Every structure is written in C-alpha cells, then in structure tokens.
Amino acid sequence: MYKILVREDDDSIRNELTSLLEHNGYAVVSDLPCDLALLDVNMPQESGFELCARMRKQTDIPIIFLTARDSAEDEIIGFGVGADDYIRKPYNSSVLLMRISRLLNRRADGTTEQRGLRLDISDMRAYYGGASVELTKNETRILAAMFKKPLITRDEIMDELWNDSLYVDESTLYVNINRLREKLKSIGATDFIRTVRGVGYRL
C-alpha cells in the first residue's frame, strides 16, 4: 500500500483528502517516509515551498502542490523548489487521483537495460560492468528517453523532460548529454551515446 504524506492547514480539506485517498487504497501519513507528498503552500511556521526544498535534500519522492495560490509566479517557484506537479484548488478528485497514480507509476518504473548498461530510474544510477555512477534527475530522464527508442530527436528528449517538469532548452540539453557521456565513460560505458547529425541521438 502506497503511503501519501498530506500537509494541509485547513482541517476540512485535510479530512476530505484523507477520506478520498483512503477510499482509493492509499495510506495517509503525516511525516516521512512516504511514497508521495501532497503539500499546501500556505502553512504556519514553514511554508510548503520551504518544506518541499527541505524534503528534496532527503528524498526524490514525487511531490505535488495542492494550493489556492494560482499565480504563474507561485507555480514557477513550486517547480523551482522541486515539485513534480502543481494543482490549484478547488481540485477535481478524479484528476488528482490520476496525477497521483501517474507519478507513482513513473517512480515504480524500475530498471531498464541495453547492451550491459543498466539504468535504475528510482535510484538515479547507471550500472555497467560492476561499476556504477550517480546521475542527476535531468541525466536520468535523458538516458531513460534514449532507452525507449533506437533513435530519438532532440525535441522528443526535451518533450520527455518537460513532461516530468524538468525545463531545459537546447543548449542546456547539449551540456547535460556531454556530462552524461563523461559519467558513462567513467564506468567503462564508452561511446554509448551516438550523435546522429541533424536528427538527435541513439544508444
């Protein structure tokens, strides 16, 4: 059973969320460890933004902001401190459950392997020949995108990252791929990422 952390200042909304989640097979908890977190922004003592930033130093679990704060600036801050999704109140129960399920399924995506190179998406590590290297979130999603298709375009990789709330432009993508190449080389996986001129990349 997945555990969902709910931090909500309004008692009635917190009770409503608890009932909804428990009715759909989730366990509601008030602290870590958990599998996903639902955070309000406006909370006493520590804002949701501050809590999210602090949690990101401890865990890579999916984090969703569920808040009445509806400005674009607030949404940008939310993603900037590490949120995976930003949902405005009043929320639609079915949409919220769908987004929770999507993020949990993505996290449970497990590992994938090609030609001896293994990617653990949840741990954000690549393994090859008995060695391993830690990857950033961008590097993990880039490599995961490359595992999905034998030839992938730059636009398709950027679409994958945007779908995961990881915002990059083409120059940032280029930097991330070069760093990824160097990390793979450090564990012996040399020349795994090939540039296809004018198209994109292939493993």
PDB file of C-alpha atoms in Angstrom:
ATOM      1  CA  MET A   1       0.000   0.000   0.000  1.00  0.00           C
ATOM      2  CA  TYR A   2       1.403   3.379  -1.024  1.00  0.00           C
ATOM      3  CA  LYS A   3       1.881   5.929   1.761  1.00  0.00           C
ATOM      4  CA  ILE A   4       0.948   9.531   0.982  1.00  0.00           C
ATOM      5  CA  LEU A   5       2.063  12.426   3.149  1.00  0.00           C
ATOM      6  CA  VAL A   6      -0.624  15.133   3.433  1.00  0.00           C
ATOM      7  CA  ARG A   7       0.314  18.576   4.740  1.00  0.00           C
ATOM      8  CA  GLU A   8      -2.759  20.805   4.671  1.00  0.00           C
ATOM      9  CA  ASP A   9      -3.530  23.672   7.051  1.00  0.00           C
ATOM     10  CA  ASP A  10      -7.312  23.566   6.549  1.00  0.00           C
ATOM     11  CA  ASP A  11      -8.807  20.799   8.691  1.00  0.00           C
ATOM     12  CA  SER A  12     -11.830  20.258   6.450  1.00  0.00           C
ATOM     13  CA  ILE A  13      -9.724  19.919   3.298  1.00  0.00           C
ATOM     14  CA  ARG A  14      -7.238  17.635   5.065  1.00  0.00           C
ATOM     15  CA  ASN A  15     -10.083  15.393   6.233  1.00  0.00           C
ATOM     16  CA  GLU A  16     -11.572  15.411   2.745  1.00  0.00           C
ATOM     17  CA  LEU A  17      -8.226  14.428   1.202  1.00  0.00           C
ATOM     18  CA  THR A  18      -7.669  11.726   3.795  1.00  0.00           C
ATOM     19  CA  SER A  19     -11.078  10.200   3.092  1.00  0.00           C
ATOM     20  CA  LEU A  20     -10.546  10.347  -0.683  1.00  0.00           C
ATOM     21  CA  LEU A  21      -7.094   8.764  -0.531  1.00  0.00           C
ATOM     22  CA  GLU A  22      -8.001   6.035   1.948  1.00  0.00           C
ATOM     23  CA  HIS A  23     -11.127   5.168  -0.049  1.00  0.00           C
ATOM     24  CA  ASN A  24      -8.854   4.637  -3.072  1.00  0.00           C
ATOM     25  CA  GLY A  25      -6.428   2.330  -1.292  1.00  0.00           C
ATOM     26  CA  TYR A  26      -3.741   4.727  -0.059  1.00  0.00           C
ATOM     27  CA  ALA A  27      -2.434   5.104   3.484  1.00  0.00           C
ATOM     28  CA  VAL A  28      -2.253   8.709   4.699  1.00  0.00           C
ATOM     29  CA  VAL A  29       0.741   9.637   6.870  1.00  0.00           C
ATOM     30  CA  SER A  30       1.921  12.865   8.478  1.00  0.00           C
ATOM     31  CA  ASP A  31       5.667  12.523   8.018  1.00  0.00           C
ATOM     32  CA  LEU A  32       8.434  10.752   6.134  1.00  0.00           C
ATOM     33  CA  PRO A  33       8.983   8.056   4.989  1.00  0.00           C
ATOM     34  CA  CYS A  34       6.297   8.045   2.324  1.00  0.00           C
ATOM     35  CA  ASP A  35       5.852   7.343  -1.382  1.00  0.00           C
ATOM     36  CA  LEU A  36       4.359  10.710  -2.403  1.00  0.00           C
ATOM     37  CA  ALA A  37       3.663  14.059  -0.728  1.00  0.00           C
ATOM     38  CA  LEU A  38       0.699  16.431  -1.125  1.00  0.00           C
ATOM     39  CA  LEU A  39       1.610  19.894   0.142  1.00  0.00           C
ATOM     40  CA  ASP A  40      -0.313  23.105   0.630  1.00  0.00           C
ATOM     41  CA  VAL A  41       1.730  26.297   0.196  1.00  0.00           C
ATOM     42  CA  ASN A  42       0.166  28.428   2.942  1.00  0.00           C
ATOM     43  CA  MET A  43       1.080  26.767   6.213  1.00  0.00           C
ATOM     44  CA  PRO A  44       2.117  28.215   9.571  1.00  0.00           C
ATOM     45  CA  GLN A  45       5.758  28.184  10.662  1.00  0.00           C
ATOM     46  CA  GLU A  46       7.080  26.595   7.451  1.00  0.00           C
ATOM     47  CA  SER A  47       5.607  27.242   4.006  1.00  0.00           C
ATOM     48  CA  GLY A  48       5.024  24.450   1.531  1.00  0.00           C
ATOM     49  CA  PHE A  49       7.827  25.871  -0.614  1.00  0.00           C
ATOM     50  CA  GLU A  50      10.257  25.675   2.305  1.00  0.00           C
ATOM     51  CA  LEU A  51       9.102  22.167   3.222  1.00  0.00           C
ATOM     52  CA  CYS A  52       9.470  20.959  -0.374  1.00  0.00           C
ATOM     53  CA  ALA A  53      13.003  22.350  -0.626  1.00  0.00           C
ATOM     54  CA  ARG A  54      13.931  20.663   2.661  1.00  0.00           C
ATOM     55  CA  MET A  55      12.397  17.349   1.583  1.00  0.00           C
ATOM     56  CA  ARG A  56      14.315  17.431  -1.685  1.00  0.00           C
ATOM     57  CA  LYS A  57      17.553  17.231   0.321  1.00  0.00           C
ATOM     58  CA  GLN A  58      16.359  13.935   1.811  1.00  0.00           C
ATOM     59  CA  THR A  59      14.304  12.184  -0.853  1.00  0.00           C
ATOM     60  CA  ASP A  60      13.313  12.105  -4.525  1.00  0.00           C
ATOM     61  CA  ILE A  61       9.697  11.054  -3.910  1.00  0.00           C
ATOM     62  CA  PRO A  62       7.036  12.726  -6.095  1.00  0.00           C
ATOM     63  CA  ILE A  63       5.765  15.983  -4.565  1.00  0.00           C
ATOM     64  CA  ILE A  64       2.501  17.668  -5.591  1.00  0.00           C
ATOM     65  CA  PHE A  65       1.480  21.149  -4.523  1.00  0.00           C
ATOM     66  CA  LEU A  66      -2.262  21.374  -3.922  1.00  0.00           C
ATOM     67  CA  THR A  67      -2.966  25.033  -3.258  1.00  0.00           C
ATOM     68  CA  ALA A  68      -5.227  28.026  -3.755  1.00  0.00           C
ATOM     69  CA  ARG A  69      -2.195  30.073  -4.820  1.00  0.00           C
ATOM     70  CA  ASP A  70      -2.889  30.444  -8.537  1.00  0.00           C
ATOM     71  CA  SER A  71      -0.325  32.898  -9.897  1.00  0.00           C
ATOM     72  CA  ALA A  72       2.200  31.849 -12.528  1.00  0.00           C
ATOM     73  CA  GLU A  73       4.964  33.098 -10.227  1.00  0.00           C
ATOM     74  CA  ASP A  74       3.879  30.735  -7.443  1.00  0.00           C
ATOM     75  CA  GLU A  75       3.770  27.817  -9.879  1.00  0.00           C
ATOM     76  CA  ILE A  76       7.284  28.627 -11.111  1.00  0.00           C
ATOM     77  CA  ILE A  77       8.539  28.778  -7.514  1.00  0.00           C
ATOM     78  CA  GLY A  78       6.864  25.442  -6.797  1.00  0.00           C
ATOM     79  CA  PHE A  79       8.613  23.687  -9.657  1.00  0.00           C
ATOM     80  CA  GLY A  80      11.799  25.551  -8.825  1.00  0.00           C
ATOM     81  CA  VAL A  81      11.974  24.068  -5.316  1.00  0.00           C
ATOM     82  CA  GLY A  82      11.479  20.561  -6.678  1.00  0.00           C
ATOM     83  CA  ALA A  83       7.763  19.836  -7.072  1.00  0.00           C
ATOM     84  CA  ASP A  84       6.630  17.309  -9.680  1.00  0.00           C
ATOM     85  CA  ASP A  85       3.157  18.790 -10.146  1.00  0.00           C
ATOM     86  CA  TYR A  86       1.154  21.883  -9.171  1.00  0.00           C
ATOM     87  CA  ILE A  87      -2.633  21.612  -8.803  1.00  0.00           C
ATOM     88  CA  ARG A  88      -4.872  24.559  -7.990  1.00  0.00           C
ATOM     89  CA  LYS A  89      -7.811  24.421  -5.610  1.00  0.00           C
ATOM     90  CA  PRO A  90     -10.636  23.690  -5.922  1.00  0.00           C
ATOM     91  CA  TYR A  91      -9.323  20.405  -7.293  1.00  0.00           C
ATOM     92  CA  ASN A  92     -11.131  17.693  -9.229  1.00  0.00           C
ATOM     93  CA  SER A  93     -10.899  14.417  -7.287  1.00  0.00           C
ATOM     94  CA  SER A  94     -10.587  12.233 -10.385  1.00  0.00           C
ATOM     95  CA  VAL A  95      -7.850  14.405 -11.882  1.00  0.00           C
ATOM     96  CA  LEU A  96      -5.940  14.462  -8.587  1.00  0.00           C
ATOM     97  CA  LEU A  97      -6.110  10.659  -8.282  1.00  0.00           C
ATOM     98  CA  MET A  98      -4.988  10.271 -11.897  1.00  0.00           C
ATOM     99  CA  ARG A  99      -1.968  12.532 -11.347  1.00  0.00           C
ATOM    100  CA  ILE A 100      -1.035  10.725  -8.134  1.00  0.00           C
ATOM    101  CA  SER A 101      -1.255   7.379  -9.935  1.00  0.00           C
ATOM    102  CA  ARG A 102       0.837   8.669 -12.869  1.00  0.00           C
ATOM    103  CA  LEU A 103       3.626   9.879 -10.602  1.00  0.00           C
ATOM    104  CA  LEU A 104       3.652   6.691  -8.524  1.00  0.00           C
ATOM    105  CA  ASN A 105       3.708   4.519 -11.646  1.00  0.00           C
ATOM    106  CA  ARG A 106       6.541   6.584 -13.078  1.00  0.00           C
ATOM    107  CA  ARG A 107       8.527   6.120  -9.876  1.00  0.00           C
ATOM    108  CA  ALA A 108       7.838   2.370  -9.922  1.00  0.00           C
ATOM    109  CA  ASP A 109       9.128   2.173 -13.481  1.00  0.00           C
ATOM    110  CA  GLY A 110      12.079   0.179 -12.137  1.00  0.00           C
ATOM    111  CA  THR A 111      15.206  -0.538 -14.130  1.00  0.00           C
ATOM    112  CA  THR A 112      15.954  -0.865 -17.820  1.00  0.00           C
ATOM    113  CA  GLU A 113      18.969  -2.315 -19.601  1.00  0.00           C
ATOM    114  CA  GLN A 114      20.654  -2.317 -23.010  1.00  0.00           C
ATOM    115  CA  ARG A 115      23.951  -3.907 -24.039  1.00  0.00           C
ATOM    116  CA  GLY A 116      25.014  -4.323 -20.432  1.00  0.00           C
ATOM    117  CA  LEU A 117      24.221  -0.734 -19.453  1.00  0.00           C
ATOM    118  CA  ARG A 118      21.548  -0.689 -16.744  1.00  0.00           C
ATOM    119  CA  LEU A 119      19.614   2.364 -15.579  1.00  0.00           C
ATOM    120  CA  ASP A 120      17.875   2.420 -12.207  1.00  0.00           C
ATOM    121  CA  ILE A 121      15.399   5.260 -12.582  1.00  0.00           C
ATOM    122  CA  SER A 122      14.268   5.395  -8.956  1.00  0.00           C
ATOM    123  CA  ASP A 123      17.838   5.487  -7.578  1.00  0.00           C
ATOM    124  CA  MET A 124      19.114   7.692 -10.435  1.00  0.00           C
ATOM    125  CA  ARG A 125      22.170   5.499 -11.043  1.00  0.00           C
ATOM    126  CA  ALA A 126      23.697   3.857 -14.114  1.00  0.00           C
ATOM    127  CA  TYR A 127      25.473   0.470 -13.854  1.00  0.00           C
ATOM    128  CA  TYR A 128      27.974  -1.127 -16.230  1.00  0.00           C
ATOM    129  CA  GLY A 129      30.483  -3.941 -15.772  1.00  0.00           C
ATOM    130  CA  GLY A 130      30.213  -3.974 -11.992  1.00  0.00           C
ATOM    131  CA  ALA A 131      30.673  -0.187 -11.657  1.00  0.00           C
ATOM    132  CA  SER A 132      28.026   2.481 -11.088  1.00  0.00           C
ATOM    133  CA  VAL A 133      27.661   6.249 -11.219  1.00  0.00           C
ATOM    134  CA  GLU A 134      25.117   8.656  -9.749  1.00  0.00           C
ATOM    135  CA  LEU A 135      23.105  10.742 -12.225  1.00  0.00           C
ATOM    136  CA  THR A 136      21.177  13.977 -11.880  1.00  0.00           C
ATOM    137  CA  LYS A 137      17.421  13.984 -12.470  1.00  0.00           C
ATOM    138  CA  ASN A 138      17.928  15.502 -15.945  1.00  0.00           C
ATOM    139  CA  GLU A 139      20.581  12.941 -16.863  1.00  0.00           C
ATOM    140  CA  THR A 140      18.381  10.087 -15.623  1.00  0.00           C
ATOM    141  CA  ARG A 141      15.379  11.168 -17.695  1.00  0.00           C
ATOM    142  CA  ILE A 142      17.554  11.798 -20.777  1.00  0.00           C
ATOM    143  CA  LEU A 143      19.025   8.305 -20.593  1.00  0.00           C
ATOM    144  CA  ALA A 144      15.582   6.804 -19.898  1.00  0.00           C
ATOM    145  CA  ALA A 145      14.242   8.560 -23.014  1.00  0.00           C
ATOM    146  CA  MET A 146      17.092   7.110 -25.084  1.00  0.00           C
ATOM    147  CA  PHE A 147      16.313   3.612 -23.835  1.00  0.00           C
ATOM    148  CA  LYS A 148      12.758   3.934 -25.178  1.00  0.00           C
ATOM    149  CA  LYS A 149      13.651   4.456 -28.849  1.00  0.00           C
ATOM    150  CA  PRO A 150      16.557   3.344 -31.068  1.00  0.00           C
ATOM    151  CA  LEU A 151      16.765   6.878 -32.482  1.00  0.00           C
ATOM    152  CA  ILE A 152      15.385   9.875 -30.608  1.00  0.00           C
ATOM    153  CA  THR A 153      15.299  13.519 -31.678  1.00  0.00           C
ATOM    154  CA  ARG A 154      16.347  16.466 -29.529  1.00  0.00           C
ATOM    155  CA  ASP A 155      12.733  17.679 -29.485  1.00  0.00           C
ATOM    156  CA  GLU A 156      11.492  14.309 -28.252  1.00  0.00           C
ATOM    157  CA  ILE A 157      14.013  14.311 -25.398  1.00  0.00           C
ATOM    158  CA  MET A 158      13.027  17.849 -24.404  1.00  0.00           C
ATOM    159  CA  ASP A 159       9.338  16.857 -24.519  1.00  0.00           C
ATOM    160  CA  GLU A 160      10.105  13.967 -22.138  1.00  0.00           C
ATOM    161  CA  LEU A 161      11.838  16.337 -19.733  1.00  0.00           C
ATOM    162  CA  TRP A 162       9.047  18.921 -19.890  1.00  0.00           C
ATOM    163  CA  ASN A 163       6.509  16.160 -19.156  1.00  0.00           C
ATOM    164  CA  ASP A 164       8.469  15.500 -15.959  1.00  0.00           C
ATOM    165  CA  SER A 165       8.603  19.219 -15.076  1.00  0.00           C
ATOM    166  CA  LEU A 166      12.318  19.414 -15.969  1.00  0.00           C
ATOM    167  CA  TYR A 167      12.663  22.548 -18.047  1.00  0.00           C
ATOM    168  CA  VAL A 168      15.633  22.681 -20.444  1.00  0.00           C
ATOM    169  CA  ASP A 169      16.473  24.438 -23.678  1.00  0.00           C
ATOM    170  CA  GLU A 170      18.657  23.028 -26.474  1.00  0.00           C
ATOM    171  CA  SER A 171      21.924  24.402 -25.100  1.00  0.00           C
ATOM    172  CA  THR A 172      21.184  23.003 -21.619  1.00  0.00           C
ATOM    173  CA  LEU A 173      20.308  19.658 -23.212  1.00  0.00           C
ATOM    174  CA  TYR A 174      23.671  19.643 -25.001  1.00  0.00           C
ATOM    175  CA  VAL A 175      25.513  20.286 -21.710  1.00  0.00           C
ATOM    176  CA  ASN A 176      23.567  17.533 -19.923  1.00  0.00           C
ATOM    177  CA  ILE A 177      24.272  14.989 -22.662  1.00  0.00           C
ATOM    178  CA  ASN A 178      28.002  15.774 -22.600  1.00  0.00           C
ATOM    179  CA  ARG A 179      28.061  15.334 -18.823  1.00  0.00           C
ATOM    180  CA  LEU A 180      26.117  12.097 -19.185  1.00  0.00           C
ATOM    181  CA  ARG A 181      28.648  10.837 -21.726  1.00  0.00           C
ATOM    182  CA  GLU A 182      31.511  11.593 -19.337  1.00  0.00           C
ATOM    183  CA  LYS A 183      29.773   9.825 -16.443  1.00  0.00           C
ATOM    184  CA  LEU A 184      29.097   6.737 -18.551  1.00  0.00           C
ATOM    185  CA  LYS A 185      32.717   6.790 -19.747  1.00  0.00           C
ATOM    186  CA  SER A 186      33.863   6.850 -16.097  1.00  0.00           C
ATOM    187  CA  ILE A 187      32.275   3.405 -15.543  1.00  0.00           C
ATOM    188  CA  GLY A 188      33.544   1.968 -18.831  1.00  0.00           C
ATOM    189  CA  ALA A 189      30.431   2.571 -20.946  1.00  0.00           C
ATOM    190  CA  THR A 190      32.306   4.411 -23.693  1.00  0.00           C
ATOM    191  CA  ASP A 191      30.603   5.608 -26.888  1.00  0.00           C
ATOM    192  CA  PHE A 192      27.157   4.502 -25.763  1.00  0.00           C
ATOM    193  CA  ILE A 193      25.523   7.778 -26.837  1.00  0.00           C
ATOM    194  CA  ARG A 194      25.968   8.485 -30.533  1.00  0.00           C
ATOM    195  CA  THR A 195      25.045  11.804 -32.162  1.00  0.00           C
ATOM    196  CA  VAL A 196      23.052  11.457 -35.382  1.00  0.00           C
ATOM    197  CA  ARG A 197      23.809  14.684 -37.210  1.00  0.00           C
ATOM    198  CA  GLY A 198      20.747  16.814 -37.872  1.00  0.00           C
ATOM    199  CA  VAL A 199      18.428  14.361 -36.095  1.00  0.00           C
ATOM    200  CA  GLY A 200      19.264  13.550 -32.493  1.00  0.00           C
ATOM    201  CA  TYR A 201      20.844  10.653 -30.614  1.00  0.00           C
ATOM    202  CA  ARG A 202      20.953   6.881 -30.445  1.00  0.00           C
ATOM    203  CA  LEU A 203      22.346   4.414 -27.925  1.00  0.00           C
TER     204      LEU A 203
END
